[in-house]
CSV table of C-alpha atoms in Angstrom, one decimal:
chain,number,residue,atom,x,y,z
A,1,UNK,CA,0.2,0.2,0.0
A,2,UNK,CA,1.3,3.4,-0.9
A,3,UNK,CA,1.6,5.4,2.0
A,4,UNK,CA,-0.7,8.4,2.5
A,5,UNK,CA,1.8,12.0,1.6
A,6,UNK,CA,0.6,13.4,4.8
A,7,UNK,CA,1.3,10.2,7.4
A,8,UNK,CA,4.9,10.3,5.6
A,9,UNK,CA,6.4,13.0,7.7
A,10,UNK,CA,5.0,11.8,10.8
A,11,UNK,CA,6.3,8.3,10.5
A,12,UNK,CA,9.7,9.6,9.8
A,13,UNK,CA,9.5,11.7,12.8
A,14,UNK,CA,8.4,8.5,14.8
A,15,UNK,CA,11.4,6.7,13.7
A,16,UNK,CA,13.7,9.5,14.4
A,17,UNK,CA,12.6,9.5,18.0
A,18,UNK,CA,12.4,5.7,18.5
A,19,UNK,CA,15.9,5.4,17.0
A,20,UNK,CA,17.3,8.1,18.9
A,21,UNK,CA,15.9,6.9,22.2
A,22,UNK,CA,17.0,3.1,22.0
A,23,UNK,CA,20.6,4.7,20.8
A,24,UNK,CA,20.3,6.4,24.0
A,25,UNK,CA,19.4,3.5,26.2
A,26,UNK,CA,21.3,0.9,24.7
A,27,UNK,CA,24.2,2.0,22.6
A,28,UNK,CA,27.3,1.4,22.0
A,29,UNK,CA,27.2,4.9,19.8
A,30,UNK,CA,24.6,7.4,19.2
A,31,UNK,CA,25.0,10.7,17.1
A,32,UNK,CA,25.7,13.5,19.0
A,33,UNK,CA,23.7,15.6,17.2
A,34,UNK,CA,26.3,17.0,14.7
A,35,UNK,CA,26.9,14.0,13.1
A,36,UNK,CA,29.7,12.7,15.5
A,37,UNK,CA,29.5,9.4,17.1
A,38,UNK,CA,30.1,9.4,21.1
A,39,UNK,CA,30.1,6.1,22.8
A,40,UNK,CA,27.2,5.1,25.1
A,41,UNK,CA,26.9,2.9,28.0
A,42,UNK,CA,24.0,0.6,28.3
A,43,UNK,CA,21.2,1.0,30.9
A,44,UNK,CA,21.9,-0.6,34.1
A,45,UNK,CA,19.6,-2.0,36.7
A,46,UNK,CA,20.3,0.7,38.9
A,47,UNK,CA,20.1,3.5,36.8
A,48,UNK,CA,16.8,2.2,35.4
A,49,UNK,CA,15.3,2.5,39.0
A,50,UNK,CA,17.2,5.7,40.4
A,51,UNK,CA,14.9,7.7,42.5
A,52,UNK,CA,16.8,11.1,42.1
A,53,UNK,CA,14.2,12.7,44.3
A,54,UNK,CA,11.9,11.3,47.5
A,55,UNK,CA,8.6,9.7,46.8
A,56,UNK,CA,9.0,8.9,43.0
A,57,UNK,CA,6.9,6.8,41.0
A,58,UNK,CA,8.5,3.8,39.4
A,59,UNK,CA,8.0,0.0,38.6
A,60,UNK,CA,8.2,-2.0,41.6
A,61,UNK,CA,8.0,-5.7,42.5
A,62,UNK,CA,4.3,-6.4,43.1
A,63,UNK,CA,4.6,-7.7,46.4
A,64,UNK,CA,6.4,-4.6,47.9
A,65,UNK,CA,3.0,-2.8,46.9
A,66,UNK,CA,2.9,0.8,45.1
A,67,UNK,CA,5.0,3.5,46.4
A,68,UNK,CA,4.1,6.8,47.7
A,69,UNK,CA,0.7,8.6,46.3
A,70,UNK,CA,0.2,5.6,44.0
A,71,UNK,CA,-2.8,3.3,44.6
A,72,UNK,CA,-2.1,0.2,42.6
A,73,UNK,CA,0.8,-1.3,40.8
A,74,UNK,CA,-0.5,-1.2,37.1
A,75,UNK,CA,-0.1,-4.0,34.9
A,76,UNK,CA,0.3,-8.0,35.0
A,77,UNK,CA,3.2,-10.3,36.3
A,78,UNK,CA,5.5,-10.1,39.2
A,79,UNK,CA,6.4,-6.3,38.5
A,80,UNK,CA,4.2,-3.3,38.2
A,81,UNK,CA,4.4,0.4,37.7
A,82,UNK,CA,2.9,2.8,40.1
A,83,UNK,CA,-0.4,4.5,39.2
A,84,UNK,CA,-3.3,5.9,40.9
A,85,UNK,CA,-7.3,6.3,40.0
A,86,UNK,CA,-8.0,9.3,38.4
A,87,UNK,CA,-8.0,12.3,39.3
A,88,UNK,CA,-4.0,11.7,39.5
A,89,UNK,CA,-2.1,13.2,42.6
A,90,UNK,CA,-1.2,16.7,41.8
A,91,UNK,CA,1.7,17.8,41.4
A,92,UNK,CA,2.3,15.0,39.5
A,93,UNK,CA,5.0,12.5,41.2
A,94,UNK,CA,8.4,12.6,39.6
A,95,UNK,CA,8.7,9.6,37.6
A,96,UNK,CA,12.0,7.2,37.1
A,97,UNK,CA,13.6,6.2,33.9
A,98,UNK,CA,11.4,2.7,34.4
A,99,UNK,CA,8.4,4.4,34.7
A,100,UNK,CA,8.5,6.4,31.6
A,101,UNK,CA,9.9,3.1,29.4
A,102,UNK,CA,7.0,1.1,30.7
A,103,UNK,CA,4.4,3.9,29.8
A,104,UNK,CA,5.8,4.3,26.5
A,105,UNK,CA,6.1,0.6,26.0
A,106,UNK,CA,2.7,-0.2,27.3
A,107,UNK,CA,0.7,2.6,25.5
A,108,UNK,CA,2.7,1.6,21.9
A,109,UNK,CA,1.7,-2.1,22.5
A,110,UNK,CA,-1.8,-1.2,23.1
A,111,UNK,CA,-2.5,1.0,20.6
A,112,UNK,CA,-0.8,-1.3,17.9
A,113,UNK,CA,-3.4,-4.1,19.3
A,114,UNK,CA,-6.3,-1.6,19.5
A,115,UNK,CA,-5.5,-0.6,15.7
A,116,UNK,CA,-4.6,-3.6,13.9
A,117,UNK,CA,-4.7,-6.7,16.5
A,118,UNK,CA,-7.1,-8.3,18.5
A,119,UNK,CA,-8.4,-5.1,19.8
A,120,UNK,CA,-8.4,-6.9,23.3
A,121,UNK,CA,-5.4,-6.1,25.3
A,122,UNK,CA,-5.7,-4.2,28.5
A,123,UNK,CA,-3.5,-1.9,30.8
A,124,UNK,CA,-4.0,-4.5,33.4
A,125,UNK,CA,-2.9,-7.9,31.0
A,126,UNK,CA,0.7,-5.4,30.5
A,127,UNK,CA,3.4,-7.4,32.1
A,128,UNK,CA,5.6,-4.8,33.1
A,129,UNK,CA,9.7,-5.4,33.0
A,130,UNK,CA,11.6,-5.1,36.2
A,131,UNK,CA,15.2,-4.9,34.5
A,132,UNK,CA,16.9,-2.7,32.1
A,133,UNK,CA,17.6,-5.0,29.6
A,134,UNK,CA,13.8,-6.4,29.1
A,135,UNK,CA,12.4,-2.7,29.5
A,136,UNK,CA,15.0,-1.6,26.7
A,137,UNK,CA,13.6,-4.6,24.6
A,138,UNK,CA,10.1,-4.3,25.3
A,139,UNK,CA,10.1,-0.5,24.4
A,140,UNK,CA,11.8,-1.8,20.9
A,141,UNK,CA,9.3,-4.2,20.3
A,142,UNK,CA,6.5,-1.9,21.3
A,143,UNK,CA,7.7,0.7,18.8
A,144,UNK,CA,7.7,-1.8,16.0
A,145,UNK,CA,4.7,-2.9,16.6
A,146,UNK,CA,3.3,0.5,16.5
A,147,UNK,CA,4.8,1.1,13.2
A,148,UNK,CA,3.4,-1.9,11.6
A,149,UNK,CA,0.3,-0.4,12.6
A,150,UNK,CA,0.7,2.8,11.1
A,151,UNK,CA,1.5,1.2,7.5
A,152,UNK,CA,-1.7,-0.1,7.6
A,153,UNK,CA,-3.2,3.2,7.3
A,154,UNK,CA,-4.6,4.8,4.3
A,155,UNK,CA,-5.9,8.2,3.6
A,156,UNK,CA,-9.4,7.5,4.7
A,157,UNK,CA,-8.3,5.8,7.8
A,158,UNK,CA,-6.2,9.0,9.1
A,159,UNK,CA,-9.4,11.0,9.2
A,160,UNK,CA,-11.5,8.4,10.9
A,161,UNK,CA,-12.6,8.7,14.4
A,162,UNK,CA,-12.3,5.4,16.5
A,163,UNK,CA,-9.8,4.2,14.0
A,164,UNK,CA,-7.7,3.1,17.1
A,165,UNK,CA,-10.2,1.9,20.0
A,166,UNK,CA,-7.3,2.2,22.6
A,167,UNK,CA,-9.3,2.8,25.6
A,168,UNK,CA,-6.9,5.1,27.7
A,169,UNK,CA,-6.7,8.1,25.6
A,170,UNK,CA,-8.8,10.4,23.2
A,171,UNK,CA,-8.8,7.9,20.5
A,172,UNK,CA,-12.9,7.8,20.1
A,173,UNK,CA,-12.9,11.3,19.8
A,174,UNK,CA,-10.1,12.4,17.6
A,175,UNK,CA,-9.3,11.3,14.2
A,176,UNK,CA,-6.3,8.9,13.5
A,177,UNK,CA,-4.0,11.3,11.8
A,178,UNK,CA,-4.1,13.3,15.6
A,179,UNK,CA,-3.7,10.5,17.4
A,180,UNK,CA,-0.6,9.5,15.4
A,181,UNK,CA,0.7,13.1,16.0
A,182,UNK,CA,0.0,12.4,19.9
A,183,UNK,CA,2.0,9.1,20.0
A,184,UNK,CA,4.8,11.2,18.7
A,185,UNK,CA,4.9,14.0,21.1
A,186,UNK,CA,4.9,11.3,23.5
A,187,UNK,CA,7.9,9.5,22.2
A,188,UNK,CA,9.9,12.8,21.9
A,189,UNK,CA,9.3,14.2,24.9
A,190,UNK,CA,9.6,11.4,27.4
A,191,UNK,CA,12.6,10.7,25.2
A,192,UNK,CA,13.8,13.8,26.2
A,193,UNK,CA,13.2,13.6,29.8
A,194,UNK,CA,15.0,10.0,29.8
A,195,UNK,CA,17.9,11.4,28.0
A,196,UNK,CA,18.3,14.1,30.8
A,197,UNK,CA,18.0,11.2,33.6
A,198,UNK,CA,20.6,9.6,32.4
A,199,UNK,CA,23.0,12.8,32.3
A,200,UNK,CA,21.9,13.4,35.8
A,201,UNK,CA,22.8,9.8,36.9
A,202,UNK,CA,26.2,9.8,35.6
A,203,UNK,CA,26.7,13.4,37.2
A,204,UNK,CA,25.4,12.5,40.1
A,205,UNK,CA,28.0,13.0,43.4
A,206,UNK,CA,29.3,9.8,44.1
Protein backbone atom coordinates (compact mmCIF):
# COMPACT_ATOMS: atom_id res chain seq x y z
CA UNK A 1 0.00 0.00 0.00
CA UNK A 2 1.24 3.48 -0.84
CA UNK A 3 1.61 5.61 2.26
CA UNK A 4 -0.62 8.69 2.43
CA UNK A 5 1.63 11.72 1.84
CA UNK A 6 0.64 13.37 5.13
CA UNK A 7 1.59 10.23 7.08
CA UNK A 8 5.15 10.17 5.72
CA UNK A 9 6.58 13.06 7.82
CA UNK A 10 4.86 11.72 10.93
CA UNK A 11 6.32 8.27 10.34
CA UNK A 12 9.77 9.75 9.75
CA UNK A 13 9.48 11.74 12.98
CA UNK A 14 8.44 8.62 14.89
CA UNK A 15 11.34 6.63 13.45
CA UNK A 16 13.80 9.37 14.39
CA UNK A 17 12.48 9.61 17.95
CA UNK A 18 12.55 5.85 18.53
CA UNK A 19 15.94 5.26 16.95
CA UNK A 20 17.47 8.09 18.97
CA UNK A 21 15.94 6.91 22.24
CA UNK A 22 17.04 3.31 21.69
CA UNK A 23 20.57 4.49 20.90
CA UNK A 24 20.59 6.59 24.07
CA UNK A 25 19.55 3.55 26.08
CA UNK A 26 21.43 0.67 24.52
CA UNK A 27 24.40 2.15 22.68
CA UNK A 28 27.09 1.31 21.89
CA UNK A 29 27.15 4.71 20.17
CA UNK A 30 24.73 7.47 19.28
CA UNK A 31 24.85 10.56 17.11
CA UNK A 32 25.74 13.57 19.24
CA UNK A 33 23.50 15.73 17.06
CA UNK A 34 26.24 17.09 14.84
CA UNK A 35 27.16 13.88 13.05
CA UNK A 36 29.77 12.71 15.56
CA UNK A 37 29.28 9.32 17.22
CA UNK A 38 29.71 9.25 20.99
CA UNK A 39 29.92 6.18 23.19
CA UNK A 40 26.90 5.13 25.22
CA UNK A 41 26.95 2.91 28.29
CA UNK A 42 23.92 0.61 28.13
CA UNK A 43 21.24 1.34 30.70
CA UNK A 44 21.80 -0.73 33.85
CA UNK A 45 19.35 -1.88 36.48
CA UNK A 46 20.44 0.62 39.14
CA UNK A 47 20.06 3.55 36.77
CA UNK A 48 16.78 2.18 35.41
CA UNK A 49 15.27 2.29 38.90
CA UNK A 50 17.19 5.34 40.20
CA UNK A 51 15.03 7.75 42.21
CA UNK A 52 16.68 11.19 42.05
CA UNK A 53 14.17 12.71 44.51
CA UNK A 54 12.06 11.25 47.31
CA UNK A 55 8.72 9.58 46.60
CA UNK A 56 9.24 8.90 42.90
CA UNK A 57 6.82 6.77 40.95
CA UNK A 58 8.57 3.77 39.45
CA UNK A 59 8.12 0.10 38.64
CA UNK A 60 8.26 -2.19 41.66
CA UNK A 61 8.04 -5.84 42.66
CA UNK A 62 4.37 -6.52 43.14
CA UNK A 63 4.97 -7.83 46.63
CA UNK A 64 6.35 -4.43 47.70
CA UNK A 65 3.10 -2.66 46.92
CA UNK A 66 2.74 0.78 45.32
CA UNK A 67 4.96 3.74 46.10
CA UNK A 68 4.08 7.05 47.73
CA UNK A 69 0.78 8.57 46.53
CA UNK A 70 0.20 5.59 44.22
CA UNK A 71 -2.76 3.34 44.90
CA UNK A 72 -2.00 0.44 42.58
CA UNK A 73 0.81 -1.27 40.69
CA UNK A 74 -0.57 -1.35 37.16
CA UNK A 75 -0.03 -4.28 34.86
CA UNK A 76 0.44 -8.02 35.19
CA UNK A 77 3.31 -10.19 36.30
CA UNK A 78 5.82 -9.91 39.13
CA UNK A 79 6.39 -6.17 38.62
CA UNK A 80 3.97 -3.28 38.27
CA UNK A 81 4.06 0.44 37.54
CA UNK A 82 2.96 2.99 40.14
CA UNK A 83 -0.43 4.43 39.27
CA UNK A 84 -3.54 5.88 40.86
CA UNK A 85 -7.17 6.24 40.02
CA UNK A 86 -8.25 9.47 38.34
CA UNK A 87 -7.78 12.22 39.28
CA UNK A 88 -4.05 11.58 39.61
CA UNK A 89 -2.08 13.25 42.40
CA UNK A 90 -1.15 16.89 41.91
CA UNK A 91 1.53 18.00 41.54
CA UNK A 92 2.41 14.88 39.55
CA UNK A 93 4.99 12.59 41.17
CA UNK A 94 8.45 12.59 39.65
CA UNK A 95 8.90 9.41 37.62
CA UNK A 96 11.94 7.20 37.07
CA UNK A 97 13.39 6.01 33.78
CA UNK A 98 11.72 2.67 34.54
CA UNK A 99 8.31 4.31 34.88
CA UNK A 100 8.69 6.35 31.70
CA UNK A 101 9.91 3.40 29.62
CA UNK A 102 7.12 1.18 30.90
CA UNK A 103 4.55 3.87 30.15
CA UNK A 104 5.79 4.24 26.58
CA UNK A 105 6.03 0.51 25.90
CA UNK A 106 2.58 -0.19 27.32
CA UNK A 107 0.98 2.67 25.41
CA UNK A 108 2.55 1.66 22.10
CA UNK A 109 1.74 -2.03 22.59
CA UNK A 110 -1.89 -1.40 23.44
CA UNK A 111 -2.41 1.22 20.73
CA UNK A 112 -0.95 -1.13 18.11
CA UNK A 113 -3.27 -3.91 19.26
CA UNK A 114 -6.29 -1.60 19.26
CA UNK A 115 -5.46 -0.42 15.74
CA UNK A 116 -4.76 -3.62 13.84
CA UNK A 117 -4.66 -6.45 16.36
CA UNK A 118 -7.10 -8.21 18.65
CA UNK A 119 -8.40 -4.90 20.08
CA UNK A 120 -8.57 -6.73 23.38
CA UNK A 121 -5.33 -5.96 25.25
CA UNK A 122 -5.73 -3.99 28.46
CA UNK A 123 -3.47 -2.12 30.83
CA UNK A 124 -4.19 -4.75 33.49
CA UNK A 125 -2.84 -7.47 31.21
CA UNK A 126 0.38 -5.72 30.20
CA UNK A 127 3.45 -7.38 31.74
CA UNK A 128 5.80 -4.74 33.15
CA UNK A 129 9.51 -5.60 32.93
CA UNK A 130 11.49 -5.02 36.09
CA UNK A 131 15.03 -4.96 34.70
CA UNK A 132 16.67 -2.54 32.30
CA UNK A 133 17.49 -4.95 29.48
CA UNK A 134 13.93 -6.25 29.21
CA UNK A 135 12.50 -2.74 29.53
CA UNK A 136 14.59 -1.48 26.60
CA UNK A 137 13.69 -4.58 24.59
CA UNK A 138 10.00 -4.08 25.38
CA UNK A 139 10.14 -0.52 24.11
CA UNK A 140 11.83 -1.68 20.90
CA UNK A 141 9.19 -4.35 20.34
CA UNK A 142 6.34 -1.97 21.14
CA UNK A 143 7.61 0.78 18.84
CA UNK A 144 7.96 -1.72 15.99
CA UNK A 145 4.38 -2.92 16.57
CA UNK A 146 3.01 0.63 16.46
CA UNK A 147 5.00 1.33 13.29
CA UNK A 148 3.44 -1.72 11.65
CA UNK A 149 0.02 -0.46 12.71
CA UNK A 150 0.71 2.88 11.04
CA UNK A 151 1.50 1.13 7.78
CA UNK A 152 -2.10 -0.19 7.68
CA UNK A 153 -3.55 3.33 7.56
CA UNK A 154 -4.71 4.73 4.24
CA UNK A 155 -5.81 8.30 3.72
CA UNK A 156 -9.38 7.57 4.78
CA UNK A 157 -8.18 5.88 7.97
CA UNK A 158 -6.24 8.99 8.96
CA UNK A 159 -9.51 10.93 9.05
CA UNK A 160 -11.45 8.19 10.85
CA UNK A 161 -12.47 8.86 14.44
CA UNK A 162 -12.06 5.66 16.42
CA UNK A 163 -9.76 3.93 13.91
CA UNK A 164 -7.80 3.03 17.04
CA UNK A 165 -9.97 1.77 19.88
CA UNK A 166 -7.27 2.26 22.54
CA UNK A 167 -9.30 2.75 25.73
CA UNK A 168 -6.93 4.98 27.73
CA UNK A 169 -6.75 8.04 25.49
CA UNK A 170 -8.78 10.28 23.22
CA UNK A 171 -8.87 7.75 20.38
CA UNK A 172 -12.66 7.51 20.45
CA UNK A 173 -12.99 11.28 19.93
CA UNK A 174 -10.12 12.21 17.60
CA UNK A 175 -9.23 11.45 13.97
CA UNK A 176 -6.48 8.86 13.71
CA UNK A 177 -4.01 11.38 12.27
CA UNK A 178 -4.29 13.35 15.53
CA UNK A 179 -3.55 10.18 17.51
CA UNK A 180 -0.48 9.52 15.35
CA UNK A 181 0.74 13.05 16.06
CA UNK A 182 0.07 12.66 19.78
CA UNK A 183 1.99 9.38 20.01
CA UNK A 184 4.98 11.08 18.38
CA UNK A 185 4.87 13.81 21.02
CA UNK A 186 4.77 11.19 23.77
CA UNK A 187 7.89 9.46 22.45
CA UNK A 188 9.70 12.74 21.82
CA UNK A 189 9.08 14.33 25.19
CA UNK A 190 9.54 11.20 27.31
CA UNK A 191 12.63 10.36 25.28
CA UNK A 192 14.08 13.77 26.10
CA UNK A 193 13.24 13.30 29.78
CA UNK A 194 14.94 9.90 29.81
CA UNK A 195 18.03 11.39 28.15
CA UNK A 196 18.19 14.09 30.82
CA UNK A 197 17.81 11.52 33.60
CA UNK A 198 20.71 9.57 32.10
CA UNK A 199 22.83 12.74 32.21
CA UNK A 200 21.83 13.44 35.81
CA UNK A 201 22.60 9.87 36.85
CA UNK A 202 26.06 10.09 35.30
CA UNK A 203 26.71 13.42 37.07
CA UNK A 204 25.27 12.46 40.47
CA UNK A 205 27.52 12.87 43.52
CA UNK A 206 29.52 9.74 44.23
